[in-house]
Amino acid sequence: MRLSRRHPRYRSLVVRAGLARAARSGLVVPEGLIAQGRGEAFDYLLGERTTPSARRAERAAAEWLRAARHPVVSVNGNVAALAAREVAELARAVPGLAVEVNLFHRTPGRARTVAAALRAAGVVEVLGVRPTARIPGLPSDRGLVDRAGIYRADVVLVPLEDGDRAEALRAFGARVISIDLNPLSRTSEAADLPIVDELVRALSEIAAHARRWDRAPRRPRLRRFDAERSRRAALAAISRHLTRRAAGRWRRPAPPR
Ligand code: ATP
């Protein structure tokens, strides 16, 4: 099907078509398509933009990743399908950032497919294809990780994670940064630094902030972040957006030319 660039939901339709292809190739599982739908619904509620509180969280996330001794970004099928290029960009912007495949629905073949998508996008080294350690508190395959990656990480970025794993990583001692459009998800609630924003927007913004530290005279510190305040700000942004729309004070931005 040909998609018209003038369609008001052009970008979303392109993303959906890409995910449907990724599902046919085995990169994304059917559950991943449901997760995308849930995310899109929250993006509507947020006004499909990066809110000021999300931007602040992204700046803090860049600082944490640059301050960490062993920063890791955890990648699942949806993240590889939607944002492999942005993951590669982030890995270039954060020296020492390990990129690890971490799958809820793990098979060796799927782990290899995710790793291949990341390498094709420019990620030089991908961990987690053959896991070598286990995070306690997670049943079966879901706790499998790489000893050189998540197992020893002090800061882990978990885009589109599920709540159990975010909680287990935190209990294991890592600081958890989440990217999840749903401020009410257990992941957002468990994270030390929840980013309530769309994946591609968030990763690009974090990378841009991380690059600014190249010129800094010293390494940043792991500063305190008020996660509860940030989550409340995301809910307030939704509430304000809905109030504006309910009052008829909102215009959809013009589609790209
Ligand atoms: P939890 O266990 O944390 O309550 P969940 O069961 O909703 O979460 P999943 O179904 O795995 O977890 O969904 C992952 C989350 O990712 C969802 O909350 C969804 O809002 C979010 N999400 C999906 N697509 C995107 C995207 N493109 N950008 C940001 N967030 C997204």
PDB file of C-alpha atoms and ligand atoms in Angstrom:
ATOM      1  CA  MET A   1       0.000   0.000   0.000  1.00  0.00           C
ATOM      2  CA  ARG A   2       1.305   3.502  -0.883  1.00  0.00           C
ATOM      3  CA  LEU A   3       1.114   5.975   1.978  1.00  0.00           C
ATOM      4  CA  SER A   4       0.523   9.634   1.212  1.00  0.00           C
ATOM      5  CA  ARG A   5       2.896  12.073   2.915  1.00  0.00           C
ATOM      6  CA  ARG A   6      -0.081  14.422   3.287  1.00  0.00           C
ATOM      7  CA  HIS A   7      -1.943  11.954   5.468  1.00  0.00           C
ATOM      8  CA  PRO A   8      -2.226  13.499   8.967  1.00  0.00           C
ATOM      9  CA  ARG A   9      -0.954  10.267  10.518  1.00  0.00           C
ATOM     10  CA  TYR A  10       1.677   9.597   7.865  1.00  0.00           C
ATOM     11  CA  ARG A  11       4.543   8.972  10.288  1.00  0.00           C
ATOM     12  CA  SER A  12       2.530   6.648  12.470  1.00  0.00           C
ATOM     13  CA  LEU A  13       1.391   4.678   9.398  1.00  0.00           C
ATOM     14  CA  VAL A  14       4.984   4.313   8.185  1.00  0.00           C
ATOM     15  CA  VAL A  15       6.043   3.095  11.635  1.00  0.00           C
ATOM     16  CA  ARG A  16       3.179   0.599  11.743  1.00  0.00           C
ATOM     17  CA  ALA A  17       4.026  -0.752   8.289  1.00  0.00           C
ATOM     18  CA  GLY A  18       7.662  -1.154   9.395  1.00  0.00           C
ATOM     19  CA  LEU A  19       6.649  -2.985  12.569  1.00  0.00           C
ATOM     20  CA  ALA A  20       4.309  -5.288  10.651  1.00  0.00           C
ATOM     21  CA  ARG A  21       7.249  -6.162   8.359  1.00  0.00           C
ATOM     22  CA  ALA A  22       9.465  -6.689  11.404  1.00  0.00           C
ATOM     23  CA  ALA A  23       6.827  -9.017  12.864  1.00  0.00           C
ATOM     24  CA  ARG A  24       6.794 -11.066   9.653  1.00  0.00           C
ATOM     25  CA  SER A  25      10.596 -11.383   9.760  1.00  0.00           C
ATOM     26  CA  GLY A  26      10.593 -12.506  13.403  1.00  0.00           C
ATOM     27  CA  LEU A  27      12.308  -9.401  14.782  1.00  0.00           C
ATOM     28  CA  VAL A  28       9.132  -8.309  16.581  1.00  0.00           C
ATOM     29  CA  VAL A  29       6.680 -10.651  18.352  1.00  0.00           C
ATOM     30  CA  PRO A  30       2.875 -10.150  18.189  1.00  0.00           C
ATOM     31  CA  GLU A  31       2.933  -8.873  21.791  1.00  0.00           C
ATOM     32  CA  GLY A  32       5.282  -6.128  20.558  1.00  0.00           C
ATOM     33  CA  LEU A  33       2.587  -4.873  18.188  1.00  0.00           C
ATOM     34  CA  ILE A  34       0.203  -4.563  21.126  1.00  0.00           C
ATOM     35  CA  ALA A  35       2.834  -2.647  23.104  1.00  0.00           C
ATOM     36  CA  GLN A  36       3.203  -0.190  20.197  1.00  0.00           C
ATOM     37  CA  GLY A  37      -0.560   0.392  20.149  1.00  0.00           C
ATOM     38  CA  ARG A  38      -0.536   1.138  23.846  1.00  0.00           C
ATOM     39  CA  GLY A  39       2.356   3.535  23.408  1.00  0.00           C
ATOM     40  CA  GLU A  40       0.651   5.376  20.529  1.00  0.00           C
ATOM     41  CA  ALA A  41      -2.461   5.884  22.627  1.00  0.00           C
ATOM     42  CA  PHE A  42      -0.416   7.623  25.301  1.00  0.00           C
ATOM     43  CA  ASP A  43       1.379   9.708  22.674  1.00  0.00           C
ATOM     44  CA  TYR A  44      -2.041  11.046  21.552  1.00  0.00           C
ATOM     45  CA  LEU A  45      -2.758  11.998  25.139  1.00  0.00           C
ATOM     46  CA  LEU A  46       0.575  13.787  25.451  1.00  0.00           C
ATOM     47  CA  GLY A  47       0.003  15.721  22.204  1.00  0.00           C
ATOM     48  CA  GLU A  48       2.634  13.724  20.216  1.00  0.00           C
ATOM     49  CA  ARG A  49       5.489  15.945  21.309  1.00  0.00           C
ATOM     50  CA  THR A  50       8.312  15.936  23.799  1.00  0.00           C
ATOM     51  CA  THR A  51       7.003  17.699  26.881  1.00  0.00           C
ATOM     52  CA  PRO A  52       9.238  20.032  28.928  1.00  0.00           C
ATOM     53  CA  SER A  53       9.410  17.478  31.775  1.00  0.00           C
ATOM     54  CA  ALA A  54      10.462  14.726  29.345  1.00  0.00           C
ATOM     55  CA  ARG A  55      13.155  17.018  27.959  1.00  0.00           C
ATOM     56  CA  ARG A  56      14.489  17.595  31.473  1.00  0.00           C
ATOM     57  CA  ALA A  57      14.487  13.837  32.117  1.00  0.00           C
ATOM     58  CA  GLU A  58      16.349  13.255  28.829  1.00  0.00           C
ATOM     59  CA  ARG A  59      19.001  15.787  29.791  1.00  0.00           C
ATOM     60  CA  ALA A  60      19.435  14.082  33.191  1.00  0.00           C
ATOM     61  CA  ALA A  61      19.578  10.655  31.504  1.00  0.00           C
ATOM     62  CA  ALA A  62      22.413  11.847  29.251  1.00  0.00           C
ATOM     63  CA  GLU A  63      24.243  13.052  32.329  1.00  0.00           C
ATOM     64  CA  TRP A  64      23.780   9.725  34.143  1.00  0.00           C
ATOM     65  CA  LEU A  65      24.938   7.722  31.141  1.00  0.00           C
ATOM     66  CA  ARG A  66      28.049   9.880  30.742  1.00  0.00           C
ATOM     67  CA  ALA A  67      28.739   9.716  34.500  1.00  0.00           C
ATOM     68  CA  ALA A  68      28.329   5.925  34.745  1.00  0.00           C
ATOM     69  CA  ARG A  69      31.272   3.518  34.936  1.00  0.00           C
ATOM     70  CA  HIS A  70      29.388   0.769  33.098  1.00  0.00           C
ATOM     71  CA  PRO A  71      26.420   2.225  31.208  1.00  0.00           C
ATOM     72  CA  VAL A  72      24.277  -0.209  29.212  1.00  0.00           C
ATOM     73  CA  VAL A  73      21.313   0.159  26.876  1.00  0.00           C
ATOM     74  CA  SER A  74      19.028  -2.869  26.785  1.00  0.00           C
ATOM     75  CA  VAL A  75      17.481  -3.601  23.376  1.00  0.00           C
ATOM     76  CA  ASN A  76      14.419  -5.707  22.608  1.00  0.00           C
ATOM     77  CA  GLY A  77      12.760  -6.495  19.273  1.00  0.00           C
ATOM     78  CA  ASN A  78      10.580  -3.363  19.167  1.00  0.00           C
ATOM     79  CA  VAL A  79      13.533  -1.116  19.963  1.00  0.00           C
ATOM     80  CA  ALA A  80      15.642  -2.730  17.227  1.00  0.00           C
ATOM     81  CA  ALA A  81      12.782  -2.414  14.723  1.00  0.00           C
ATOM     82  CA  LEU A  82      11.877   1.172  15.595  1.00  0.00           C
ATOM     83  CA  ALA A  83      15.183   2.774  16.508  1.00  0.00           C
ATOM     84  CA  ALA A  84      18.311   0.737  15.632  1.00  0.00           C
ATOM     85  CA  ARG A  85      19.849   3.849  14.058  1.00  0.00           C
ATOM     86  CA  GLU A  86      19.179   5.949  17.161  1.00  0.00           C
ATOM     87  CA  VAL A  87      20.689   3.228  19.393  1.00  0.00           C
ATOM     88  CA  ALA A  88      23.841   3.349  17.223  1.00  0.00           C
ATOM     89  CA  GLU A  89      23.836   7.148  17.464  1.00  0.00           C
ATOM     90  CA  LEU A  90      23.563   6.929  21.263  1.00  0.00           C
ATOM     91  CA  ALA A  91      26.414   4.400  21.422  1.00  0.00           C
ATOM     92  CA  ARG A  92      28.588   6.885  19.521  1.00  0.00           C
ATOM     93  CA  ALA A  93      27.574   9.725  21.844  1.00  0.00           C
ATOM     94  CA  VAL A  94      28.228   7.856  25.126  1.00  0.00           C
ATOM     95  CA  PRO A  95      31.774   6.453  25.298  1.00  0.00           C
ATOM     96  CA  GLY A  96      31.779   2.945  26.781  1.00  0.00           C
ATOM     97  CA  LEU A  97      28.023   2.413  26.377  1.00  0.00           C
ATOM     98  CA  ALA A  98      27.386  -1.326  26.045  1.00  0.00           C
ATOM     99  CA  VAL A  99      24.500  -2.374  23.786  1.00  0.00           C
ATOM    100  CA  GLU A 100      22.830  -5.583  24.975  1.00  0.00           C
ATOM    101  CA  VAL A 101      20.039  -7.653  23.455  1.00  0.00           C
ATOM    102  CA  ASN A 102      17.505  -8.437  26.153  1.00  0.00           C
ATOM    103  CA  LEU A 103      14.357 -10.263  25.112  1.00  0.00           C
ATOM    104  CA  PHE A 104      11.184 -11.095  26.988  1.00  0.00           C
ATOM    105  CA  HIS A 105      10.365 -13.744  24.360  1.00  0.00           C
ATOM    106  CA  ARG A 106      13.867 -15.127  23.856  1.00  0.00           C
ATOM    107  CA  THR A 107      14.970 -17.683  21.300  1.00  0.00           C
ATOM    108  CA  PRO A 108      18.582 -17.910  20.098  1.00  0.00           C
ATOM    109  CA  GLY A 109      17.429 -17.121  16.544  1.00  0.00           C
ATOM    110  CA  ARG A 110      15.550 -14.011  17.614  1.00  0.00           C
ATOM    111  CA  ALA A 111      18.490 -12.763  19.657  1.00  0.00           C
ATOM    112  CA  ARG A 112      20.677 -13.133  16.555  1.00  0.00           C
ATOM    113  CA  THR A 113      18.087 -11.303  14.403  1.00  0.00           C
ATOM    114  CA  VAL A 114      17.999  -8.357  16.849  1.00  0.00           C
ATOM    115  CA  ALA A 115      21.809  -8.253  16.976  1.00  0.00           C
ATOM    116  CA  ALA A 116      21.995  -8.295  13.172  1.00  0.00           C
ATOM    117  CA  ALA A 117      19.563  -5.358  12.925  1.00  0.00           C
ATOM    118  CA  LEU A 118      21.711  -3.393  15.385  1.00  0.00           C
ATOM    119  CA  ARG A 119      24.943  -4.170  13.541  1.00  0.00           C
ATOM    120  CA  ALA A 120      23.379  -3.212  10.211  1.00  0.00           C
ATOM    121  CA  ALA A 121      22.528   0.166  11.766  1.00  0.00           C
ATOM    122  CA  GLY A 122      26.129   0.729  12.854  1.00  0.00           C
ATOM    123  CA  VAL A 123      26.408  -0.737  16.374  1.00  0.00           C
ATOM    124  CA  VAL A 124      29.923  -2.158  16.559  1.00  0.00           C
ATOM    125  CA  GLU A 125      29.588  -4.628  19.449  1.00  0.00           C
ATOM    126  CA  VAL A 126      26.368  -6.292  20.579  1.00  0.00           C
ATOM    127  CA  LEU A 127      26.214  -8.175  23.891  1.00  0.00           C
ATOM    128  CA  GLY A 128      23.576 -10.612  25.139  1.00  0.00           C
ATOM    129  CA  VAL A 129      23.289 -12.914  22.146  1.00  0.00           C
ATOM    130  CA  ARG A 130      24.681 -15.769  24.242  1.00  0.00           C
ATOM    131  CA  PRO A 131      23.835 -14.769  27.832  1.00  0.00           C
ATOM    132  CA  THR A 132      26.449 -15.613  30.457  1.00  0.00           C
ATOM    133  CA  ALA A 133      24.762 -14.559  33.721  1.00  0.00           C
ATOM    134  CA  ARG A 134      21.396 -14.225  35.411  1.00  0.00           C
ATOM    135  CA  ILE A 135      19.647 -11.435  37.311  1.00  0.00           C
ATOM    136  CA  PRO A 136      17.993 -12.869  40.439  1.00  0.00           C
ATOM    137  CA  GLY A 137      14.252 -12.581  40.935  1.00  0.00           C
ATOM    138  CA  LEU A 138      13.180 -13.238  37.344  1.00  0.00           C
ATOM    139  CA  PRO A 139      11.825 -16.617  36.262  1.00  0.00           C
ATOM    140  CA  SER A 140      13.139 -18.701  33.335  1.00  0.00           C
ATOM    141  CA  ASP A 141      14.874 -16.987  30.409  1.00  0.00           C
ATOM    142  CA  ARG A 142      13.763 -13.513  31.419  1.00  0.00           C
ATOM    143  CA  GLY A 143      16.634 -13.085  33.862  1.00  0.00           C
ATOM    144  CA  LEU A 144      19.367 -13.992  31.367  1.00  0.00           C
ATOM    145  CA  VAL A 145      21.938 -11.254  30.772  1.00  0.00           C
ATOM    146  CA  ASP A 146      25.543 -10.738  29.703  1.00  0.00           C
ATOM    147  CA  ARG A 147      28.190 -10.778  32.438  1.00  0.00           C
ATOM    148  CA  ALA A 148      30.072  -7.994  30.626  1.00  0.00           C
ATOM    149  CA  GLY A 149      26.901  -5.929  30.150  1.00  0.00           C
ATOM    150  CA  ILE A 150      23.767  -5.602  32.276  1.00  0.00           C
ATOM    151  CA  TYR A 151      25.172  -7.903  34.978  1.00  0.00           C
ATOM    152  CA  ARG A 152      27.803  -5.350  35.978  1.00  0.00           C
ATOM    153  CA  ALA A 153      26.034  -2.170  34.877  1.00  0.00           C
ATOM    154  CA  ASP A 154      25.695   0.750  37.258  1.00  0.00           C
ATOM    155  CA  VAL A 155      23.258   2.587  34.948  1.00  0.00           C
ATOM    156  CA  VAL A 156      20.883   0.752  32.587  1.00  0.00           C
ATOM    157  CA  LEU A 157      18.691   2.406  29.989  1.00  0.00           C
ATOM    158  CA  VAL A 158      15.634   0.216  29.409  1.00  0.00           C
ATOM    159  CA  PRO A 159      13.422   1.441  26.586  1.00  0.00           C
ATOM    160  CA  LEU A 160       9.988  -0.247  26.403  1.00  0.00           C
ATOM    161  CA  GLU A 161      10.724  -2.617  29.271  1.00  0.00           C
ATOM    162  CA  ASP A 162       8.248  -4.532  31.390  1.00  0.00           C
ATOM    163  CA  GLY A 163       7.755  -3.721  35.048  1.00  0.00           C
ATOM    164  CA  ASP A 164       9.148  -6.964  36.513  1.00  0.00           C
ATOM    165  CA  ARG A 165      12.490  -6.559  34.830  1.00  0.00           C
ATOM    166  CA  ALA A 166      12.803  -2.892  35.677  1.00  0.00           C
ATOM    167  CA  GLU A 167      12.140  -3.746  39.330  1.00  0.00           C
ATOM    168  CA  ALA A 168      14.568  -6.706  39.309  1.00  0.00           C
ATOM    169  CA  LEU A 169      17.349  -4.582  37.785  1.00  0.00           C
ATOM    170  CA  ARG A 170      16.828  -1.967  40.418  1.00  0.00           C
ATOM    171  CA  ALA A 171      16.838  -4.545  43.211  1.00  0.00           C
ATOM    172  CA  PHE A 172      20.107  -5.857  41.750  1.00  0.00           C
ATOM    173  CA  GLY A 173      21.653  -2.432  42.305  1.00  0.00           C
ATOM    174  CA  ALA A 174      21.572  -0.724  38.908  1.00  0.00           C
ATOM    175  CA  ARG A 175      20.105   2.720  38.413  1.00  0.00           C
ATOM    176  CA  VAL A 176      17.292   2.297  35.928  1.00  0.00           C
ATOM    177  CA  ILE A 177      16.390   4.850  33.244  1.00  0.00           C
ATOM    178  CA  SER A 178      13.178   3.934  31.408  1.00  0.00           C
ATOM    179  CA  ILE A 179      11.671   5.212  28.173  1.00  0.00           C
ATOM    180  CA  ASP A 180       7.945   4.531  28.167  1.00  0.00           C
ATOM    181  CA  LEU A 181       5.075   6.687  26.924  1.00  0.00           C
ATOM    182  CA  ASN A 182       2.848   5.391  29.700  1.00  0.00           C
ATOM    183  CA  PRO A 183       3.560   7.285  32.926  1.00  0.00           C
ATOM    184  CA  LEU A 184       1.323   4.803  34.781  1.00  0.00           C
ATOM    185  CA  SER A 185       3.151   1.635  33.706  1.00  0.00           C
ATOM    186  CA  ARG A 186       4.965  -0.381  36.347  1.00  0.00           C
ATOM    187  CA  THR A 187       8.186   0.315  34.449  1.00  0.00           C
ATOM    188  CA  SER A 188       7.726   4.078  34.712  1.00  0.00           C
ATOM    189  CA  GLU A 189       6.840   3.634  38.372  1.00  0.00           C
ATOM    190  CA  ALA A 190       9.861   1.431  39.107  1.00  0.00           C
ATOM    191  CA  ALA A 191      12.454   3.532  37.275  1.00  0.00           C
ATOM    192  CA  ASP A 192      14.900   5.826  39.060  1.00  0.00           C
ATOM    193  CA  LEU A 193      14.677   8.119  36.045  1.00  0.00           C
ATOM    194  CA  PRO A 194      11.501   7.623  34.000  1.00  0.00           C
ATOM    195  CA  ILE A 195      11.373   9.284  30.588  1.00  0.00           C
ATOM    196  CA  VAL A 196       7.790   9.616  29.356  1.00  0.00           C
ATOM    197  CA  ASP A 197       8.359  10.182  25.664  1.00  0.00           C
ATOM    198  CA  GLU A 198       8.325   8.382  22.335  1.00  0.00           C
ATOM    199  CA  LEU A 199      11.343   6.108  21.804  1.00  0.00           C
ATOM    200  CA  VAL A 200      12.915   7.757  18.725  1.00  0.00           C
ATOM    201  CA  ARG A 201      12.389  11.282  20.038  1.00  0.00           C
ATOM    202  CA  ALA A 202      13.832  10.320  23.427  1.00  0.00           C
ATOM    203  CA  LEU A 203      16.929   8.502  22.145  1.00  0.00           C
ATOM    204  CA  SER A 204      17.813  11.353  19.748  1.00  0.00           C
ATOM    205  CA  GLU A 205      17.418  13.919  22.486  1.00  0.00           C
ATOM    206  CA  ILE A 206      19.540  11.915  24.968  1.00  0.00           C
ATOM    207  CA  ALA A 207      22.288  11.490  22.350  1.00  0.00           C
ATOM    208  CA  ALA A 208      22.283  15.232  21.578  1.00  0.00           C
ATOM    209  CA  HIS A 209      22.649  16.064  25.288  1.00  0.00           C
ATOM    210  CA  ALA A 210      25.307  13.367  25.783  1.00  0.00           C
ATOM    211  CA  ARG A 211      27.441  14.857  22.976  1.00  0.00           C
ATOM    212  CA  ARG A 212      27.516  18.196  24.799  1.00  0.00           C
ATOM    213  CA  TRP A 213      29.631  16.548  27.513  1.00  0.00           C
ATOM    214  CA  ASP A 214      32.434  15.999  24.951  1.00  0.00           C
ATOM    215  CA  ARG A 215      33.486  19.578  25.509  1.00  0.00           C
ATOM    216  CA  ALA A 216      33.100  19.539  29.310  1.00  0.00           C
ATOM    217  CA  PRO A 217      36.309  19.781  31.340  1.00  0.00           C
ATOM    218  CA  ARG A 218      35.300  16.885  33.619  1.00  0.00           C
ATOM    219  CA  ARG A 219      32.981  13.910  33.812  1.00  0.00           C
ATOM    220  CA  PRO A 220      29.442  14.673  35.069  1.00  0.00           C
ATOM    221  CA  ARG A 221      28.191  13.381  38.417  1.00  0.00           C
ATOM    222  CA  LEU A 222      25.312  10.993  39.068  1.00  0.00           C
ATOM    223  CA  ARG A 223      23.034  13.705  40.375  1.00  0.00           C
ATOM    224  CA  ARG A 224      19.809  13.044  42.263  1.00  0.00           C
ATOM    225  CA  PHE A 225      16.681  12.901  40.112  1.00  0.00           C
ATOM    226  CA  ASP A 226      13.172  13.315  41.486  1.00  0.00           C
ATOM    227  CA  ALA A 227      11.381  10.492  39.666  1.00  0.00           C
ATOM    228  CA  GLU A 228       8.058  11.012  41.404  1.00  0.00           C
ATOM    229  CA  ARG A 229       7.960  14.671  40.457  1.00  0.00           C
ATOM    230  CA  SER A 230       8.794  13.851  36.850  1.00  0.00           C
ATOM    231  CA  ARG A 231       6.010  11.230  36.638  1.00  0.00           C
ATOM    232  CA  ARG A 232       3.538  13.695  38.103  1.00  0.00           C
ATOM    233  CA  ALA A 233       4.642  16.322  35.573  1.00  0.00           C
ATOM    234  CA  ALA A 234       3.911  13.836  32.750  1.00  0.00           C
ATOM    235  CA  LEU A 235       0.402  13.231  34.114  1.00  0.00           C
ATOM    236  CA  ALA A 236      -0.131  16.981  34.460  1.00  0.00           C
ATOM    237  CA  ALA A 237       0.977  17.441  30.810  1.00  0.00           C
ATOM    238  CA  ILE A 238      -1.643  14.891  29.713  1.00  0.00           C
ATOM    239  CA  SER A 239      -4.260  16.577  31.816  1.00  0.00           C
ATOM    240  CA  ARG A 240      -3.433  20.053  30.390  1.00  0.00           C
ATOM    241  CA  HIS A 241      -3.450  18.742  26.835  1.00  0.00           C
ATOM    242  CA  LEU A 242      -6.864  17.141  27.309  1.00  0.00           C
ATOM    243  CA  THR A 243      -8.227  20.306  28.903  1.00  0.00           C
ATOM    244  CA  ARG A 244      -7.039  22.365  25.904  1.00  0.00           C
ATOM    245  CA  ARG A 245      -8.605  19.940  23.471  1.00  0.00           C
ATOM    246  CA  ALA A 246     -11.839  19.729  25.432  1.00  0.00           C
ATOM    247  CA  ALA A 247     -12.040  23.530  25.253  1.00  0.00           C
ATOM    248  CA  GLY A 248     -11.410  23.468  21.470  1.00  0.00           C
ATOM    249  CA  ARG A 249      -8.088  25.278  21.902  1.00  0.00           C
ATOM    250  CA  TRP A 250      -5.852  22.922  19.947  1.00  0.00           C
ATOM    251  CA  ARG A 251      -4.930  22.641  16.261  1.00  0.00           C
ATOM    252  CA  ARG A 252      -3.234  19.601  14.767  1.00  0.00           C
ATOM    253  CA  PRO A 253       0.191  20.599  13.382  1.00  0.00           C
ATOM    254  CA  ALA A 254       0.249  20.726   9.556  1.00  0.00           C
ATOM    255  CA  PRO A 255       1.469  17.476   7.932  1.00  0.00           C
ATOM    256  CA  PRO A 256       4.977  17.559   6.395  1.00  0.00           C
ATOM    257  CA  ARG A 257       5.228  18.889   2.803  1.00  0.00           C
TER     258      ARG A 257
HETATM  259  P1  ATP B   1       4.440  -2.625  32.736  1.00  0.00           P
HETATM  260  O1  ATP B   1       4.770  -4.069  33.042  1.00  0.00           O
HETATM  261  O2  ATP B   1       5.604  -1.709  32.913  1.00  0.00           O
HETATM  262  O3  ATP B   1       3.171  -2.089  33.396  1.00  0.00           O
HETATM  263  P2  ATP B   1       3.450  -3.196  30.104  1.00  0.00           P
HETATM  264  O4  ATP B   1       2.916  -4.507  30.522  1.00  0.00           O
HETATM  265  O5  ATP B   1       2.528  -2.181  29.497  1.00  0.00           O
HETATM  266  O6  ATP B   1       4.236  -2.448  31.208  1.00  0.00           O
HETATM  267  P3  ATP B   1       4.608  -3.826  27.649  1.00  0.00           P
HETATM  268  O7  ATP B   1       3.306  -4.329  27.184  1.00  0.00           O
HETATM  269  O8  ATP B   1       5.825  -4.653  27.447  1.00  0.00           O
HETATM  270  O9  ATP B   1       4.636  -3.454  29.170  1.00  0.00           O
HETATM  271  O10 ATP B   1       4.756  -2.411  26.914  1.00  0.00           O
HETATM  272  C1  ATP B   1       5.855  -1.639  26.966  1.00  0.00           C
HETATM  273  C2  ATP B   1       5.529  -0.203  27.190  1.00  0.00           C
HETATM  274  O11 ATP B   1       6.163   0.506  26.145  1.00  0.00           O
HETATM  275  C3  ATP B   1       4.066   0.249  27.177  1.00  0.00           C
HETATM  276  O12 ATP B   1       3.781   0.867  28.415  1.00  0.00           O
HETATM  277  C4  ATP B   1       3.969   1.302  26.061  1.00  0.00           C
HETATM  278  O13 ATP B   1       3.288   2.462  26.499  1.00  0.00           O
HETATM  279  C5  ATP B   1       5.401   1.636  25.800  1.00  0.00           C
HETATM  280  N1  ATP B   1       5.698   1.922  24.382  1.00  0.00           N
HETATM  281  C6  ATP B   1       5.348   1.196  23.297  1.00  0.00           C
HETATM  282  N2  ATP B   1       5.818   1.731  22.163  1.00  0.00           N
HETATM  283  C7  ATP B   1       6.514   2.838  22.544  1.00  0.00           C
HETATM  284  C8  ATP B   1       7.279   3.809  21.835  1.00  0.00           C
HETATM  285  N3  ATP B   1       7.400   3.764  20.507  1.00  0.00           N
HETATM  286  N4  ATP B   1       7.867   4.781  22.550  1.00  0.00           N
HETATM  287  C9  ATP B   1       7.759   4.835  23.895  1.00  0.00           C
HETATM  288  N5  ATP B   1       7.049   3.941  24.626  1.00  0.00           N
HETATM  289  C10 ATP B   1       6.431   2.951  23.963  1.00  0.00           C
END
